[in-house]
Tab-separated table of C-alpha atoms and ligand atoms in Angstrom:
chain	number	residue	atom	x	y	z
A	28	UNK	CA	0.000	0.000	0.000
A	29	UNK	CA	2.990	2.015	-0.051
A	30	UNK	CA	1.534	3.977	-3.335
A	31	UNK	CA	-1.173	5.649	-0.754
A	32	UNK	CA	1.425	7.010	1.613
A	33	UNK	CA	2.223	10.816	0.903
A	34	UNK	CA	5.253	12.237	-0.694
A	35	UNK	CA	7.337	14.455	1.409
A	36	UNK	CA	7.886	17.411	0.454
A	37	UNK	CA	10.569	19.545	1.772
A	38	UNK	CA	9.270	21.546	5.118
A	39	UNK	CA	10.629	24.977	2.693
A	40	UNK	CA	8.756	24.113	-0.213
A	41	UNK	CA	4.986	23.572	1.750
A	42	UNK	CA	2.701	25.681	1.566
A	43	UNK	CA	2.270	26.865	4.777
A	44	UNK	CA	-1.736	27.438	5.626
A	45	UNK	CA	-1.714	28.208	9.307
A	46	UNK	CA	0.687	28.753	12.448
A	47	UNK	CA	-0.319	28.747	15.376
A	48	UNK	CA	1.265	28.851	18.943
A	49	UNK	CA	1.803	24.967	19.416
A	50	UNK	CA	1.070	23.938	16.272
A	51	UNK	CA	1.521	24.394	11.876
A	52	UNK	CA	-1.114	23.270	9.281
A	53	UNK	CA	0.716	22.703	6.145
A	54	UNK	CA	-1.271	22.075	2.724
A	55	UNK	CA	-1.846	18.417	3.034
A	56	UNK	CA	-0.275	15.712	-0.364
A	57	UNK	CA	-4.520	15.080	-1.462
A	58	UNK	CA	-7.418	17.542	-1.586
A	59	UNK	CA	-9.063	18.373	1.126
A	60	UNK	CA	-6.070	17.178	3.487
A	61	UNK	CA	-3.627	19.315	5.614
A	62	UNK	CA	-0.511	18.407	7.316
A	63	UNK	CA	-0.356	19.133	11.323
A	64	UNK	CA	2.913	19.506	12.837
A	65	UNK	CA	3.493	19.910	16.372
A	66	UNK	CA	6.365	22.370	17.828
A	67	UNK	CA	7.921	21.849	21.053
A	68	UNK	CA	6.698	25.893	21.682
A	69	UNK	CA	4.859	25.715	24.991
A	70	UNK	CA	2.989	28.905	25.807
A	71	UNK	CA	0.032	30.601	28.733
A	72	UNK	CA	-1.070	33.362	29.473
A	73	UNK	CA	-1.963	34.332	26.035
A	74	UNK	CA	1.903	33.686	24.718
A	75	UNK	CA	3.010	35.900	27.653
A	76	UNK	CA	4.955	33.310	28.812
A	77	UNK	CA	6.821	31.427	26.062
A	78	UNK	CA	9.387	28.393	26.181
A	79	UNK	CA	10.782	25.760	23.637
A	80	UNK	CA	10.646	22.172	25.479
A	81	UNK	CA	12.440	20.481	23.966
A	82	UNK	CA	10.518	17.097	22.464
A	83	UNK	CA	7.304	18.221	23.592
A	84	UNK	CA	5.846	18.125	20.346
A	85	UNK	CA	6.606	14.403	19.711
A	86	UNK	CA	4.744	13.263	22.826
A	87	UNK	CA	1.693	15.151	21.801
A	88	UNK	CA	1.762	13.997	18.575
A	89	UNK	CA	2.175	10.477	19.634
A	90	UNK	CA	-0.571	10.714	22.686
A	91	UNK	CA	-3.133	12.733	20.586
A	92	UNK	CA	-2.837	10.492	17.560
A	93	UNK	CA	-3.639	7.567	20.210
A	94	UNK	CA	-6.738	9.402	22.047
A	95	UNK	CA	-8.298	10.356	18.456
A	96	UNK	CA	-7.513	6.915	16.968
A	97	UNK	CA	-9.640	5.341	19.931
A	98	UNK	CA	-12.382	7.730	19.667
A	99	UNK	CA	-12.650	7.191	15.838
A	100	UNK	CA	-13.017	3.512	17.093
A	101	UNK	CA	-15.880	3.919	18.798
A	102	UNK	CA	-17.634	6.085	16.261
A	103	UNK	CA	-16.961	9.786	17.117
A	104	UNK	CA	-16.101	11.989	14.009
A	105	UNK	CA	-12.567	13.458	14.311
A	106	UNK	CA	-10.259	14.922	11.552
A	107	UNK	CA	-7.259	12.624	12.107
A	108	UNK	CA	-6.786	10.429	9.663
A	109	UNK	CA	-3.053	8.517	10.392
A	110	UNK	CA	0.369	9.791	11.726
A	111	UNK	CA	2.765	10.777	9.265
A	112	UNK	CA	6.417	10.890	11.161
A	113	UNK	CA	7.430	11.773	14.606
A	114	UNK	CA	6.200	15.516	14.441
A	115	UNK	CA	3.108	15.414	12.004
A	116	UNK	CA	-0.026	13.815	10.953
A	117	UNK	CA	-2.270	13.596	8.229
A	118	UNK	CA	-5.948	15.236	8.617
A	119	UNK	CA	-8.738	16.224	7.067
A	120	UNK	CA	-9.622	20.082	6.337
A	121	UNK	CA	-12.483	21.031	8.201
A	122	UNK	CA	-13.722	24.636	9.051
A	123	UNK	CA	-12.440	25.067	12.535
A	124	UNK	CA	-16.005	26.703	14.814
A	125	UNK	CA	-13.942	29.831	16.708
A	126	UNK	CA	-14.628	28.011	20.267
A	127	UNK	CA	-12.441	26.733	22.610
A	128	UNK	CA	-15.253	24.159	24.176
A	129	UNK	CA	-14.242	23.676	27.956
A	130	UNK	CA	-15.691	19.875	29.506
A	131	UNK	CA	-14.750	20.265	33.196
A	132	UNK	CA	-15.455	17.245	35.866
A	133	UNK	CA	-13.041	18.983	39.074
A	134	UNK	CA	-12.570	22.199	39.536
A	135	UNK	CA	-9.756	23.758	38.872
A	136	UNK	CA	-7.760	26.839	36.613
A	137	UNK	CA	-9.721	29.741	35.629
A	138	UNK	CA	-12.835	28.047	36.970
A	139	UNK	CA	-11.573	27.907	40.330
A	140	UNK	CA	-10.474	30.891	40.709
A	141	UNK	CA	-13.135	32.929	38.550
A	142	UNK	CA	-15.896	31.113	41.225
A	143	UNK	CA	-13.846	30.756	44.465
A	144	UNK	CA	-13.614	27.109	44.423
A	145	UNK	CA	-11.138	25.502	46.170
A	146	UNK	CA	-8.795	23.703	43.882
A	147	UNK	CA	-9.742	19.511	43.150
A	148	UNK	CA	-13.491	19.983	44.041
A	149	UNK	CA	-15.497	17.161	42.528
A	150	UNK	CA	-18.263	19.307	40.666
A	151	UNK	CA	-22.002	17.789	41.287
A	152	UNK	CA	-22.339	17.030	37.298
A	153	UNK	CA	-19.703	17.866	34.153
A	154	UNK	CA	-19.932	21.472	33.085
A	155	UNK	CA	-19.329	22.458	29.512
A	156	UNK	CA	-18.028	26.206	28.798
A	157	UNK	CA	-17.546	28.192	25.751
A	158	UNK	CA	-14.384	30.762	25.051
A	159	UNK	CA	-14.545	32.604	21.933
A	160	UNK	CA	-11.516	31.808	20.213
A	161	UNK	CA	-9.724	35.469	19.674
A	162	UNK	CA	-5.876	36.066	20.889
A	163	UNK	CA	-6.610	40.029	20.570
A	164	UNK	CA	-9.030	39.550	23.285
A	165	UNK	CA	-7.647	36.498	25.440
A	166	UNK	CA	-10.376	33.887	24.407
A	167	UNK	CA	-13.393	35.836	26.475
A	168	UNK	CA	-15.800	33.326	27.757
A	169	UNK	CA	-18.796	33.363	26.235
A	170	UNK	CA	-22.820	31.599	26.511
A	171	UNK	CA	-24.696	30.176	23.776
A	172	UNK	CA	-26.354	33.238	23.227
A	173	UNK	CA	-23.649	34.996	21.802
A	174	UNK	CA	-22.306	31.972	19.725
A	175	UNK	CA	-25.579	32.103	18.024
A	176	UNK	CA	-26.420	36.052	17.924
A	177	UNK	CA	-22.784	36.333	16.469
A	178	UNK	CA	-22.992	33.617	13.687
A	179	UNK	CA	-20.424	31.505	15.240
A	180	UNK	CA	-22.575	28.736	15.323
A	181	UNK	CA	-25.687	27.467	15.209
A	182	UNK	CA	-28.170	26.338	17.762
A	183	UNK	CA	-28.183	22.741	15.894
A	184	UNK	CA	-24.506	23.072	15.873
A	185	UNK	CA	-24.372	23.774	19.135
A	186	UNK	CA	-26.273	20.602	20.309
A	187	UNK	CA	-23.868	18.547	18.299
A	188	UNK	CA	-21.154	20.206	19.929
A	189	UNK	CA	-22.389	19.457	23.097
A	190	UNK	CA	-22.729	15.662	22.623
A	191	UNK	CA	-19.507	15.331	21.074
A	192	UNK	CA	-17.755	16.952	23.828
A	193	UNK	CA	-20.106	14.789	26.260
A	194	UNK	CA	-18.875	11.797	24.580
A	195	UNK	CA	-15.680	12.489	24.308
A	196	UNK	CA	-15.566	13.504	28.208
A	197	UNK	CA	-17.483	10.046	29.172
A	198	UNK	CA	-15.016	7.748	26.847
A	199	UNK	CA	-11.998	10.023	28.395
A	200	UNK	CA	-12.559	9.565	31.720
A	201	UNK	CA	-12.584	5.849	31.705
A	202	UNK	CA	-9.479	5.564	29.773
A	203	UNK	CA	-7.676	7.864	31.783
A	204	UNK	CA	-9.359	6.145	35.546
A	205	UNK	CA	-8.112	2.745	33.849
A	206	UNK	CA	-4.432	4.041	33.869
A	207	UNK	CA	-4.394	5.680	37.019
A	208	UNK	CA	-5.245	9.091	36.116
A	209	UNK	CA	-8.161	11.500	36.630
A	210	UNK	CA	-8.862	13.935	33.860
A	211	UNK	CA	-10.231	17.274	35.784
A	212	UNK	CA	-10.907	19.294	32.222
A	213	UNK	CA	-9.757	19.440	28.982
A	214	UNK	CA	-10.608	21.818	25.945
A	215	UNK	CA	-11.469	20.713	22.641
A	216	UNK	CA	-11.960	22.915	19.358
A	217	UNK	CA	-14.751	20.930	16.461
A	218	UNK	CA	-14.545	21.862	12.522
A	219	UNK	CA	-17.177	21.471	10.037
A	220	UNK	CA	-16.222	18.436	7.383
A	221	UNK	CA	-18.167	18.455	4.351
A	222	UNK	CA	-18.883	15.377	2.558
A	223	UNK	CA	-20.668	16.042	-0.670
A	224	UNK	CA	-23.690	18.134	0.419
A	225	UNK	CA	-23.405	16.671	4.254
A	226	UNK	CA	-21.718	18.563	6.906
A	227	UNK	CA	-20.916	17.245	9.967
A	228	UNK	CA	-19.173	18.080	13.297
A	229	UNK	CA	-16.182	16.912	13.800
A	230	UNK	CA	-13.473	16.639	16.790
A	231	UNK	CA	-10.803	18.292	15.638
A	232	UNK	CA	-7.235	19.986	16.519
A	233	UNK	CA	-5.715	18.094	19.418
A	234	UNK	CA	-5.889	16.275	22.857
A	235	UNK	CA	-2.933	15.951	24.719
A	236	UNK	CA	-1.298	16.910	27.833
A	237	UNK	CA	-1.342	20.557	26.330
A	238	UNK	CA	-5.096	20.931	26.470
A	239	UNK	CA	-6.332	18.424	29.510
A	240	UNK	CA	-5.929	18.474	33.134
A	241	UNK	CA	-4.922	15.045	34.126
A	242	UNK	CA	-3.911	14.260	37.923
A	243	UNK	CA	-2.065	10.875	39.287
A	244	UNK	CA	-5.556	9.374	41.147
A	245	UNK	CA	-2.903	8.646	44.503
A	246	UNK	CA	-0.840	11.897	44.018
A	247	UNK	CA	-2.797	14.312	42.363
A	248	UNK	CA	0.494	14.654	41.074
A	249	UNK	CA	0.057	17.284	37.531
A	250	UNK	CA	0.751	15.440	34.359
A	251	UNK	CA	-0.063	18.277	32.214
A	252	UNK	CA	0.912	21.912	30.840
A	253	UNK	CA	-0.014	23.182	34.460
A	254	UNK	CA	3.625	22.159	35.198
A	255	UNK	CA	4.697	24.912	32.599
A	256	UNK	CA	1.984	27.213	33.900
A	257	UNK	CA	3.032	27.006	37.510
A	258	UNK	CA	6.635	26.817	37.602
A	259	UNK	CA	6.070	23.060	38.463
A	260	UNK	CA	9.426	21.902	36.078
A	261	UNK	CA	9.529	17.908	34.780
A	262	UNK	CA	6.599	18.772	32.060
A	263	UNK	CA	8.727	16.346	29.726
A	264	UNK	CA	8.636	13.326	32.157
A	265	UNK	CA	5.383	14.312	33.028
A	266	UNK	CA	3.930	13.947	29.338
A	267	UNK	CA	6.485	11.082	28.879
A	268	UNK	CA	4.597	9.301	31.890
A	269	UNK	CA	1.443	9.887	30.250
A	270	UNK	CA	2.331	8.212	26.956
A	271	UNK	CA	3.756	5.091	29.053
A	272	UNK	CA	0.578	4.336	30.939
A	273	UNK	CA	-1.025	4.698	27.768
A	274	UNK	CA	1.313	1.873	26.195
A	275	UNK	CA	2.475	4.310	23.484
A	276	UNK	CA	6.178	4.426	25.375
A	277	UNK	CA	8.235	1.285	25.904
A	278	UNK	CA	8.493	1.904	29.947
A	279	UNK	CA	12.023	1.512	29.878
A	280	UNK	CA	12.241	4.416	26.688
A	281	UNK	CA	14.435	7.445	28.294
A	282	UNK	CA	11.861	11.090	28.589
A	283	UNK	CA	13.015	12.815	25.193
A	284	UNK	CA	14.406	16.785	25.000
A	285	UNK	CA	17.010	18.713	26.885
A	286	UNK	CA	14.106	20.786	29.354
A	287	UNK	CA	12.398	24.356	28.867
A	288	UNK	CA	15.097	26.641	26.838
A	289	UNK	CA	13.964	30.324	27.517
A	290	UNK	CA	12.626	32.279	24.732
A	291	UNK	CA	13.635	35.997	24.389
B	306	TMP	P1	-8.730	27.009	32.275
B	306	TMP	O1	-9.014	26.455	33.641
B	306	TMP	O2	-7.463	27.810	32.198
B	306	TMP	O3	-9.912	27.769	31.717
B	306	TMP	O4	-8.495	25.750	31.311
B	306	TMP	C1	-9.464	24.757	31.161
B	306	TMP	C2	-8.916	23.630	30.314
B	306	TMP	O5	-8.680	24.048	28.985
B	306	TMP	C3	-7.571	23.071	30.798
B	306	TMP	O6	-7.598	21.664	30.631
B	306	TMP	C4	-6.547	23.675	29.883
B	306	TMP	C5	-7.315	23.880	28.613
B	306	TMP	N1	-6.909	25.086	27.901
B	306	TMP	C6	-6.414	24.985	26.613
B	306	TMP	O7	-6.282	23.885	26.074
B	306	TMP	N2	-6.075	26.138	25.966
B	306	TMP	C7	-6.200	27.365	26.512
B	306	TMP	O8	-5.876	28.365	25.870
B	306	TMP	C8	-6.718	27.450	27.854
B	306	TMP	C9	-6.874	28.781	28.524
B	306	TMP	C10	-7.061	26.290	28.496
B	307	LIG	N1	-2.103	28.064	25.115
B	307	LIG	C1	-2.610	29.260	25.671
B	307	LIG	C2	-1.686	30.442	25.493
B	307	LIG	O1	-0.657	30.553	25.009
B	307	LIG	C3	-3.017	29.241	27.095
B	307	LIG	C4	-2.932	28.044	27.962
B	307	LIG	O2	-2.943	26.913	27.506
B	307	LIG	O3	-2.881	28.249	29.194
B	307	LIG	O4	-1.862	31.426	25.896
């Protein structure tokens, strides 16, 4: 089947479509393909605070290409379609919906602190929030009733939205309890895939320890960006740890990357 795989290109000669802050979308080798690489760039606060980590980029490649491939198992729509090499993989173009969709279980983060709540409270049901994805104005959160009065998306849409993120929470949850872990929150971003005249919701962009909340069920230990966030250091073993329980690591393989490297 070797005929299906891509050509490479040369990184210079792609057409570049998108860069983001963690991430590039490069013009994919078929129609209606693009080509995601992951940097090692970690960044909060709005890029305020901005480091290289040094073979971040792999893990998260490696441990979101794993979480989508299982949810595409059990039926929910996602825009991966296979990993390419150690850095990229192959998706589908979809229009990406300007949310960031927040599913949180514990409290914790902005939530916490926007609604005095300690830290690791076990919220009575899931919560689902929406952020209006817009650097310029720090992703303000926002309620349905601007995501529909603004176009963003539609009521319809919206419902989908919220049962994909409800499934994706539920499936989640039990994969991450079966390996030791709890997952407090996570944010996912969904994309419109047409097919013919058919549009559908799709997952799309990436879940990793970049975009979840994921604490050791003993520890509480973080296994997540909040180690960049807070100062916490180790976010390499701590993603590298991740990928092990999830069988994706050998558990012998060394944590990849030097640590942070400050950027100016
Ligand atoms: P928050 O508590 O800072 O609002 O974050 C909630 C969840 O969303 C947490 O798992 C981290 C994730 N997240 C992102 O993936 N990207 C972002 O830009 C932010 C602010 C949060
Ligand atoms: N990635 C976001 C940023 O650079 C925020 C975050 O994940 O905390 O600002």
């Amino acid at each position: 089947m070797d005929f299906l795989k891509p050509r490479y290109t040369p990184m210079s000669r792609r057409r570049k479509i998108y860069e983001g802050k963690a991430k590039i979308l490069y013009e994919g080798p078929e129609p209606a393909t693009l080509i995601q690489h992951f940097k090692d760039d970690a960044t909060a606060f709005n890029a305020k605070k901005h480091e290289i980590v040094d073979g971040k980029g792999v893990l998260n490649n490696r441990i979101s290409e794993y979480v989508f491939q299982r949810l595409n198992e059990i039926g929910v729509p996602t825009h991966f379609i296979r990993r390419l090499n150690m850095r990229e993989q192959l998706i589908r173009e979809v229009e990406i919906i300007p949310l960031e969709v927040v599913v949180r279980n514990v409290a914790a983060g902005s939530m916490a602190t926007r609604l005095g709540i300690e830290e690791g409270t076990q919220l009575p049901r899931s919560i689902i929030e929406f952020y209006y994805k817009n650097d310029q104005l720090g992703d303000p959160m926002v309620s349905e009733e601007h995501i529909t009065a603004f176009g963003w998306a539609t009521t319809h849409e919206i419902d989908d939205i919220i049962a994909l993120a409800t499934r994706v929470n539920d499936f989640l949850s039990g994969l991450f309890l079966g390996i030791g872990i709890r997952l407090v929150d996570f944010k996912i971003e969904c994309g419109r895939l047409w097919e013919n005249d058919m549009m559908r919701i799709v997952l799309a962009d990436e879940i990793s320890p970049d975009t979840c909340r994921l604490w050791d069920i003993k520890t509480n230990e973080k296994l997540d960006k909040d180690r960049f966030r807070r100062d916490l250091g180790g976010l390499i073993e701590a993603y590298t740890d991740v990928a092990r329980r999830l069988g994706i690591m050998a558990e012998n393989e060394p944590p990849q990357g030097r640590g942070p490297v400050l950027v100016q």
